[in-house]
PDB file of C-alpha atoms and ligand atoms in Angstrom:
ATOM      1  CA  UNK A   1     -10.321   0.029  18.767  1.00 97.00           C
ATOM      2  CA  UNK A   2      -9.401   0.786  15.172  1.00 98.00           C
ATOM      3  CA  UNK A   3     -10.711  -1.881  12.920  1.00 98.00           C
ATOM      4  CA  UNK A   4      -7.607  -2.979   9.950  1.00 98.00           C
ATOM      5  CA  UNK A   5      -9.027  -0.704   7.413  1.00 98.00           C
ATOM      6  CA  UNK A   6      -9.752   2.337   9.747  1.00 98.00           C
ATOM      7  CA  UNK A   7      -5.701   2.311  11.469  1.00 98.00           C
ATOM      8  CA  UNK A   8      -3.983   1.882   8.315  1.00 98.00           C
ATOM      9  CA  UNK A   9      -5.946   5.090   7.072  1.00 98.00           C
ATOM     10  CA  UNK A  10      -5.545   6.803  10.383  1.00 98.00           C
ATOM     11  CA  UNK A  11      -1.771   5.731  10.327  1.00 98.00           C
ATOM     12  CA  UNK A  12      -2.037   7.873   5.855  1.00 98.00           C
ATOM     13  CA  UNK A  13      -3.732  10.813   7.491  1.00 98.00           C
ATOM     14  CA  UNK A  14      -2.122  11.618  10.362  1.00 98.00           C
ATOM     15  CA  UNK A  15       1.449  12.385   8.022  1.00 98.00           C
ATOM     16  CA  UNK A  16      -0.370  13.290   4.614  1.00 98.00           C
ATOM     17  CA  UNK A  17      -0.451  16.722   3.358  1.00 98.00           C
ATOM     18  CA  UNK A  18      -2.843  18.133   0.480  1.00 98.00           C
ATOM     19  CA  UNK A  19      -0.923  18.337  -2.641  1.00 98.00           C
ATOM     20  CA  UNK A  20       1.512  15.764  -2.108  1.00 98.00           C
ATOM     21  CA  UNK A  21       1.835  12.475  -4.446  1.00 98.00           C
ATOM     22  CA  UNK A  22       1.351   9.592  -3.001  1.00 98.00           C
ATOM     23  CA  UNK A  23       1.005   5.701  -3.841  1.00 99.00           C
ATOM     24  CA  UNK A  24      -1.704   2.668  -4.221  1.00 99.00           C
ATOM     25  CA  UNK A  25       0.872  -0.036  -4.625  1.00 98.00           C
ATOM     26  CA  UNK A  26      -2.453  -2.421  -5.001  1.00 98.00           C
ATOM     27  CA  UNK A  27      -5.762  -0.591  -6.176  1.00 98.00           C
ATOM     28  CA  UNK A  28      -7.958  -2.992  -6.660  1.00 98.00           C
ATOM     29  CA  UNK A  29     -11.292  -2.318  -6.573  1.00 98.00           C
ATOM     30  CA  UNK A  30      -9.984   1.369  -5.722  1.00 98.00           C
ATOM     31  CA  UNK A  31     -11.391   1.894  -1.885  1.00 98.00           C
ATOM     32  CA  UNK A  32      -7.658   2.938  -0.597  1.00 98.00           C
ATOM     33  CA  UNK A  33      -7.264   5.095  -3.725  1.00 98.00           C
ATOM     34  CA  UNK A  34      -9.648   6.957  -3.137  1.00 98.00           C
ATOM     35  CA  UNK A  35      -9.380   7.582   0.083  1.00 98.00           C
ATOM     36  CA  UNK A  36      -5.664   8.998  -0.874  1.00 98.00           C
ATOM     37  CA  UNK A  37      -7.081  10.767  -3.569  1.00 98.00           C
ATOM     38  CA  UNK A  38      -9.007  12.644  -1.154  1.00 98.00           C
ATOM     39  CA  UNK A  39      -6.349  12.964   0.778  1.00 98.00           C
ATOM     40  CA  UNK A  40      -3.627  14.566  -1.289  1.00 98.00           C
ATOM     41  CA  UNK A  41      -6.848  16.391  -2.592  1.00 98.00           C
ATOM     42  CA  UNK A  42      -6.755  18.598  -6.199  1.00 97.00           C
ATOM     43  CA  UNK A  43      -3.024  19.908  -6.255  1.00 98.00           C
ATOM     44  CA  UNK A  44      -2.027  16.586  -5.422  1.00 98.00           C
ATOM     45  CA  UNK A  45      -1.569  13.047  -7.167  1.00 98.00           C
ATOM     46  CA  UNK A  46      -2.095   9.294  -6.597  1.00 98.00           C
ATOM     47  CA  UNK A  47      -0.295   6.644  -8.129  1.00 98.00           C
ATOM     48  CA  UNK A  48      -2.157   3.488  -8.511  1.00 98.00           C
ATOM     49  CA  UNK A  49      -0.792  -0.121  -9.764  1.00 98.00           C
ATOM     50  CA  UNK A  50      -1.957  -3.245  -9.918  1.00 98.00           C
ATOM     51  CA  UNK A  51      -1.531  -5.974 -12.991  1.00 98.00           C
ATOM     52  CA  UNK A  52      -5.013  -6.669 -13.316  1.00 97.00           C
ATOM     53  CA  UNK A  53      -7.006  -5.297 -16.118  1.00 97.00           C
ATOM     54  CA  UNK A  54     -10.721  -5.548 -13.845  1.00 97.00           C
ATOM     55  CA  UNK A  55      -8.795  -3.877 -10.884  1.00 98.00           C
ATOM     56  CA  UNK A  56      -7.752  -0.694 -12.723  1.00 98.00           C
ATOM     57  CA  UNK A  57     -11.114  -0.682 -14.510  1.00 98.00           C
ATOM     58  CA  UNK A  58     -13.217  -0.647 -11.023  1.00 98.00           C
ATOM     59  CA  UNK A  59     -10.897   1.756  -9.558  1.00 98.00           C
ATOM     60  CA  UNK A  60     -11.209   3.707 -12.866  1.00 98.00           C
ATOM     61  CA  UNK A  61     -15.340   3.554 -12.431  1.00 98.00           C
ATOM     62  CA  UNK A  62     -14.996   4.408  -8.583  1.00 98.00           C
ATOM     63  CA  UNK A  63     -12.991   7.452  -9.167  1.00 98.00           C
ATOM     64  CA  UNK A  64     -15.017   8.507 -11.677  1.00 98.00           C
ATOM     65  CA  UNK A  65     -18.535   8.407  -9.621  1.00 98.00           C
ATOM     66  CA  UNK A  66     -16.867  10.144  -7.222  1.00 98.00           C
ATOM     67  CA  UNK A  67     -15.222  12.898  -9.616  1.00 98.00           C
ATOM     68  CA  UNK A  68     -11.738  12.248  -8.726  1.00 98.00           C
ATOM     69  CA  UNK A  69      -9.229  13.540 -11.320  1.00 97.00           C
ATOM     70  CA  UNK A  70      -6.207  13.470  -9.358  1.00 98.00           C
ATOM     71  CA  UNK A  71      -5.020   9.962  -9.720  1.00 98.00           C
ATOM     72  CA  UNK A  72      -3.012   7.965 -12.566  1.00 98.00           C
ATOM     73  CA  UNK A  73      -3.697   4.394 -13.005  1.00 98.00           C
ATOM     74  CA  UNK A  74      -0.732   2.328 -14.080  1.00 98.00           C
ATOM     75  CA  UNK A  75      -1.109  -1.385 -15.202  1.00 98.00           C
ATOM     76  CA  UNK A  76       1.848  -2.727 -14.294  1.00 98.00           C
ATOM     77  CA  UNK A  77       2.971  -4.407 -10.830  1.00 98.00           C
ATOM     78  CA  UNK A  78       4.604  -2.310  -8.097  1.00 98.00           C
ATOM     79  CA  UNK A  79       7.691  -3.885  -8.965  1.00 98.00           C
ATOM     80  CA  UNK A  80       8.696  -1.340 -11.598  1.00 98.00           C
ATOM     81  CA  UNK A  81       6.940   1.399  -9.635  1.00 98.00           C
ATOM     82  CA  UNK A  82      10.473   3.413 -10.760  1.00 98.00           C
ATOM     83  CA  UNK A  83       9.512   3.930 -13.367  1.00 98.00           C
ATOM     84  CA  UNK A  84       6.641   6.287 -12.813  1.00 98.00           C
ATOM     85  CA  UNK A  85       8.761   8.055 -10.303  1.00 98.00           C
ATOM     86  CA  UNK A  86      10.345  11.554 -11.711  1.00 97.00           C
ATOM     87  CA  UNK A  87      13.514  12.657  -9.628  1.00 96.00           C
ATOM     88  CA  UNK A  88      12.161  15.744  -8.430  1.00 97.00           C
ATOM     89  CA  UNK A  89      10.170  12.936  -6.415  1.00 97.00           C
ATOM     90  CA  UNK A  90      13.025  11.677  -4.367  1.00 97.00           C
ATOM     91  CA  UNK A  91      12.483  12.523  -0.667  1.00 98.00           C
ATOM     92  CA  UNK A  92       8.569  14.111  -1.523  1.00 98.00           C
ATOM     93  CA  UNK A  93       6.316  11.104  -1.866  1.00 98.00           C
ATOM     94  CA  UNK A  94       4.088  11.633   1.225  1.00 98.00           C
ATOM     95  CA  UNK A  95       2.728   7.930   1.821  1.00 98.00           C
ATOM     96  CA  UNK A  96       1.895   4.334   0.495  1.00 99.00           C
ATOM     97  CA  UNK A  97      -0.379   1.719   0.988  1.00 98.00           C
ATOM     98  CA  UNK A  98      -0.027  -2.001   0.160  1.00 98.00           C
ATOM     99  CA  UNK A  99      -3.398  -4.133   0.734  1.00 98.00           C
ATOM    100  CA  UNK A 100      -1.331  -7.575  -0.408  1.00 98.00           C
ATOM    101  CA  UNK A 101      -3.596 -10.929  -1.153  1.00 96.00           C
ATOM    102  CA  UNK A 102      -6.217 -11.246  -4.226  1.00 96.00           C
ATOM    103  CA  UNK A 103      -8.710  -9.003  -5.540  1.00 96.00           C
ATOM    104  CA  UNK A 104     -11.774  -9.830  -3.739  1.00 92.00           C
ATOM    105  CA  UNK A 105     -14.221 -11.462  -5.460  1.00 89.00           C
ATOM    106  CA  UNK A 106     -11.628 -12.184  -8.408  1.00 92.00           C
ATOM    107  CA  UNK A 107      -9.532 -14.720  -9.122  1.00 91.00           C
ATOM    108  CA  UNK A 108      -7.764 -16.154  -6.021  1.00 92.00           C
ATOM    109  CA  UNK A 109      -4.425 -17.195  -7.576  1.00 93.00           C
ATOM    110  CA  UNK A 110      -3.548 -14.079  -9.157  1.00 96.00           C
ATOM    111  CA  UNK A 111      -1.540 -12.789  -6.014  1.00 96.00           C
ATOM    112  CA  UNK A 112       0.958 -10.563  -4.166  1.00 97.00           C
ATOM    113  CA  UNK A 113       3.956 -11.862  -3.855  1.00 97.00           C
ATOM    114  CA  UNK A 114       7.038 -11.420  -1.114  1.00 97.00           C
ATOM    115  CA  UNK A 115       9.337 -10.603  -3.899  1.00 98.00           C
ATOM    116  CA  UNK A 116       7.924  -8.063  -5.688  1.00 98.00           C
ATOM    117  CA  UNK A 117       6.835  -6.611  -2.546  1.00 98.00           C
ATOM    118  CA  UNK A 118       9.592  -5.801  -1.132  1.00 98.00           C
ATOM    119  CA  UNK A 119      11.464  -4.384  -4.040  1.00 98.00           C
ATOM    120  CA  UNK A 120       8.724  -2.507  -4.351  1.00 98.00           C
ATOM    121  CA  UNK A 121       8.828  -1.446  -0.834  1.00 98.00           C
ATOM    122  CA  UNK A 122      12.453  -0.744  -0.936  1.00 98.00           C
ATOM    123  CA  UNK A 123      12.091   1.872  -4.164  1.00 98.00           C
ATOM    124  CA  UNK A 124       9.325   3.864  -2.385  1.00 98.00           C
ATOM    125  CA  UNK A 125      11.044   3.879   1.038  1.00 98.00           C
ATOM    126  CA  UNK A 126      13.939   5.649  -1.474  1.00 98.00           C
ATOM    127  CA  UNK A 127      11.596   8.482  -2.359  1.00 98.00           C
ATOM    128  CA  UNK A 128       9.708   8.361   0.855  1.00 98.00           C
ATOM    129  CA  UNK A 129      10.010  11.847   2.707  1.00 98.00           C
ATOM    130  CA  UNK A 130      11.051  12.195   6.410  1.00 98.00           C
ATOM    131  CA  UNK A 131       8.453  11.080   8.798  1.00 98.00           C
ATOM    132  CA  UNK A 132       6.440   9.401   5.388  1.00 98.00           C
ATOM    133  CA  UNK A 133       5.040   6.192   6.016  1.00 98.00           C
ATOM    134  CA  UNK A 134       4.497   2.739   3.938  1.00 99.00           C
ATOM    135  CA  UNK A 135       1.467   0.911   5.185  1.00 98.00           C
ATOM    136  CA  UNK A 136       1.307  -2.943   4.208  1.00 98.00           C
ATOM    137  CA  UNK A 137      -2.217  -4.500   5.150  1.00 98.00           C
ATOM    138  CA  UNK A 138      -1.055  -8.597   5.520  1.00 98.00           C
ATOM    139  CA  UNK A 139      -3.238 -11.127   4.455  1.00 97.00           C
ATOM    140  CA  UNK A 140      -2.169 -14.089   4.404  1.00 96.00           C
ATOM    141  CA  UNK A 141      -5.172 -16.835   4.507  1.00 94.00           C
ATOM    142  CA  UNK A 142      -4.653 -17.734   0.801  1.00 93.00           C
ATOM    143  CA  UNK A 143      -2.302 -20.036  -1.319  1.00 94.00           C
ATOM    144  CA  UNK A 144       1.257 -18.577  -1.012  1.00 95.00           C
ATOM    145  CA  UNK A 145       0.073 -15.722   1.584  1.00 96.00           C
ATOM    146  CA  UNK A 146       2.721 -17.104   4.676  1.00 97.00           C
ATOM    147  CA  UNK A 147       5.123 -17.099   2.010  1.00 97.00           C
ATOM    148  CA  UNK A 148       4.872 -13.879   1.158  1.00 97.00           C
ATOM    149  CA  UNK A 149       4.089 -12.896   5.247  1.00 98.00           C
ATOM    150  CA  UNK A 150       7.192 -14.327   6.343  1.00 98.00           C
ATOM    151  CA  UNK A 151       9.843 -12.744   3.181  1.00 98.00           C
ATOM    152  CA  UNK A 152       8.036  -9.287   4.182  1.00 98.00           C
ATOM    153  CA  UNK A 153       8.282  -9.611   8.078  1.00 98.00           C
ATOM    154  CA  UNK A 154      11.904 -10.388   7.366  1.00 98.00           C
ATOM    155  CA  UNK A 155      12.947  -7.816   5.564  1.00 98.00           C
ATOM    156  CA  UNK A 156      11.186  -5.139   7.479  1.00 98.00           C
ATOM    157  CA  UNK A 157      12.473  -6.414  11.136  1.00 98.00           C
ATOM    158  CA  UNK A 158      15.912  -6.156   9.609  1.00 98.00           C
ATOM    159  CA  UNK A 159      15.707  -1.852   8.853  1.00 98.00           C
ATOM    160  CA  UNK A 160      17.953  -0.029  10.576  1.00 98.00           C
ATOM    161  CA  UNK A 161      16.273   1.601  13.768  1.00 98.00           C
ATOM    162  CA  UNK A 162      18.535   4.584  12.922  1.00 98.00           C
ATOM    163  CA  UNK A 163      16.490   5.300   9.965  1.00 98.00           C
ATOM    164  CA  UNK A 164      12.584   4.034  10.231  1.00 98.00           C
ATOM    165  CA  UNK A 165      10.518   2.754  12.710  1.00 98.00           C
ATOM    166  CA  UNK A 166       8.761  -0.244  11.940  1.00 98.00           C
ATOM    167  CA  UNK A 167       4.890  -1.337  13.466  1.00 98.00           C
ATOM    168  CA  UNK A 168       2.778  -3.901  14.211  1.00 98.00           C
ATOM    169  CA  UNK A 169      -0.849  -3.730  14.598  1.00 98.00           C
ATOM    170  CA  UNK A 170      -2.888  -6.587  14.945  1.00 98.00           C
ATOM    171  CA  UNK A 171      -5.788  -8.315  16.800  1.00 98.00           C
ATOM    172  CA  UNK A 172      -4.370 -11.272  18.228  1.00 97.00           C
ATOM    173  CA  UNK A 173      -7.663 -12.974  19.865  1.00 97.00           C
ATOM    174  CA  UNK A 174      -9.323 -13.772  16.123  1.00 96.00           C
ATOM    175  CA  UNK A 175      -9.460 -16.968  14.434  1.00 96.00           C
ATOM    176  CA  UNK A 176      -8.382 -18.069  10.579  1.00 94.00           C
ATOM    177  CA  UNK A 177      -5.305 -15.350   9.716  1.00 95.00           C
ATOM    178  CA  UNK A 178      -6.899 -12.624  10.555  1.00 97.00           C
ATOM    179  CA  UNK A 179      -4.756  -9.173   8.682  1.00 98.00           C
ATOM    180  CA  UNK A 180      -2.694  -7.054  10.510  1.00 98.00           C
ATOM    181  CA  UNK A 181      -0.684  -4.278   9.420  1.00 98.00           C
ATOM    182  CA  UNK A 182       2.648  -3.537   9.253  1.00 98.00           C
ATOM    183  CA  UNK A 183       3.607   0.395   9.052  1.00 98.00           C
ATOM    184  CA  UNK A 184       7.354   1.537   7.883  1.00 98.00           C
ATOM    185  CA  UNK A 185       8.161   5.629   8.708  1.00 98.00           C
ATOM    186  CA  UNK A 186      11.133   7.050   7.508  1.00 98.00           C
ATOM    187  CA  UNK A 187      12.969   8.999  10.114  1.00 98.00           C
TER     188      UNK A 187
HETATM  189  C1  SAM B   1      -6.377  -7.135  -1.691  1.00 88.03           C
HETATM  190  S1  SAM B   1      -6.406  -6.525  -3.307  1.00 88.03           S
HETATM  191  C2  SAM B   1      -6.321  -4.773  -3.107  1.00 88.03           C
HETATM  192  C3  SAM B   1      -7.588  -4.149  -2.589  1.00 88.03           C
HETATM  193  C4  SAM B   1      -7.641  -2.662  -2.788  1.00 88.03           C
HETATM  194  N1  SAM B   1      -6.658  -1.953  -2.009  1.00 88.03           N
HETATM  195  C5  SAM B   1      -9.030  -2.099  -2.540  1.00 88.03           C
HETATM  196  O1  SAM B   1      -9.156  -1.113  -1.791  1.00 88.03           O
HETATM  197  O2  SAM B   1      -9.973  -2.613  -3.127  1.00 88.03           O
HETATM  198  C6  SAM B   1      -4.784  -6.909  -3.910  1.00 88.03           C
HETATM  199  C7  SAM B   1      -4.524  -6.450  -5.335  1.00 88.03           C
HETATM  200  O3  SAM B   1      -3.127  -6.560  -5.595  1.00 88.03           O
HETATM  201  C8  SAM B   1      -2.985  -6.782  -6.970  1.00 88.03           C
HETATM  202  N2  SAM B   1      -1.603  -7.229  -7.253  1.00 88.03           N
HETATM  203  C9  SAM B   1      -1.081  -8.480  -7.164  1.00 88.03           C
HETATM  204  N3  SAM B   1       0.233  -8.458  -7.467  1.00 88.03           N
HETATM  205  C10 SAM B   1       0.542  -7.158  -7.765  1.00 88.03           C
HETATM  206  C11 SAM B   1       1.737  -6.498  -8.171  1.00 88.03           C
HETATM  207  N4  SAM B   1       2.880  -7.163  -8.314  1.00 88.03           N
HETATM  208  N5  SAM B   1       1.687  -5.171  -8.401  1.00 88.03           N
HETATM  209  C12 SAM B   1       0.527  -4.471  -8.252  1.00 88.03           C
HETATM  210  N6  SAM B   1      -0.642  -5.045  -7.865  1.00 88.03           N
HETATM  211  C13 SAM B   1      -0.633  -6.371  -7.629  1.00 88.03           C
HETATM  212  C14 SAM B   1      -4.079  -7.791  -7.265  1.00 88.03           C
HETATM  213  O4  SAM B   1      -4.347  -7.821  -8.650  1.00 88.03           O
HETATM  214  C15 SAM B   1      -5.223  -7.264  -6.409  1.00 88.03           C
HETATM  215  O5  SAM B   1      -6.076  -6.443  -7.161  1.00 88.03           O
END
């Protein structure tokens, strides 16, 4: 079985095509941004948030070690993702990841939160394209993480089923919160 990490970039590259844009709603230290920037590959783009200063600078120094010029890095949270959206975007943007929770190794307060999340979630499902997915990796083990677990599981249960289909993945045998992930495609 598919560890976390492995399905939610099976669940990317089974619907992304080269040259699309795509988005890292959380880069961090850049590991899911540059597996999209692979991905979308050289006619393509990623665009990667987060609000942290280190986050965009590892993800800066991973893309550059591997030569990746395909990506911009916005500092700024997901929430106002619209605004680095052009219109010729609506109905093209070919995927998204969230991986919500801290930046390991960082400081543990500075977190996702259920909020922001989902507005963000509802602009890109906006300019998803048909059969595009959103991939949220949940973890929730930290200060405010059920919180933001139970705002997000509530919103996405309640999408139509005439528009997007809406997955669980999880392994329910391990102990202390273990992530699961949560995958929105746009019919
Ligand atoms: C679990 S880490 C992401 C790990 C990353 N995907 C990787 O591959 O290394 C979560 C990140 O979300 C960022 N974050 C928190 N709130 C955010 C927001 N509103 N918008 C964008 N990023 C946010 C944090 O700063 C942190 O770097």
């Amino acid at each position: 079985m598919k560890t976390i990490i492995n399905y939610s970039h099976h669940l990317l590259e089974e619907i992304i095509q080269p040259g699309e844009t795509v988005i890292d709603a959380t880069c961090g230290n850049g590991n899911d941004t540059l597996f999209l920037s692979k991905l979308v590959g050289e006619f393509g783009e990623v665009i990667a948030l987060d609000i942290q200063e280190q986050a965009i600078d590892n993800t800066d120094q991973l893309l550059m070690d591997h030569n990746c010029t395909n990506v911009s890095l916005v500092l700024d949270s997901h929430a106002n993702i619209e605004n680095y959206l052009i219109k010729e975007l609506e109905g093209n943007i070919g995927g998204a990841i969230f991986n919500l929770g801290y930046l390991p190794k960082s400081d543990k307060t500075i977190v996702t939160e259920g909020e922001s999340t989902v507005k963000a979630i509802n602009t890109i499902l906006q300019y998803l394209k048909k059969g595009g997915r959103i991939i949220l990796v949940i973890y929730y083990g930290h200060e405010g993480g059920e919180e933001e677990k139970h705002i997000i599981l509530k919103h996405v249960m309640s999408l139509d089923q005439k528009n997007y289909s809406v997955l669980r993945y999880g392994f329910i045998n391990q102990k202390n919160n273990p992530p699961f992930i949560i995958a929105i495609q746009k019919k």
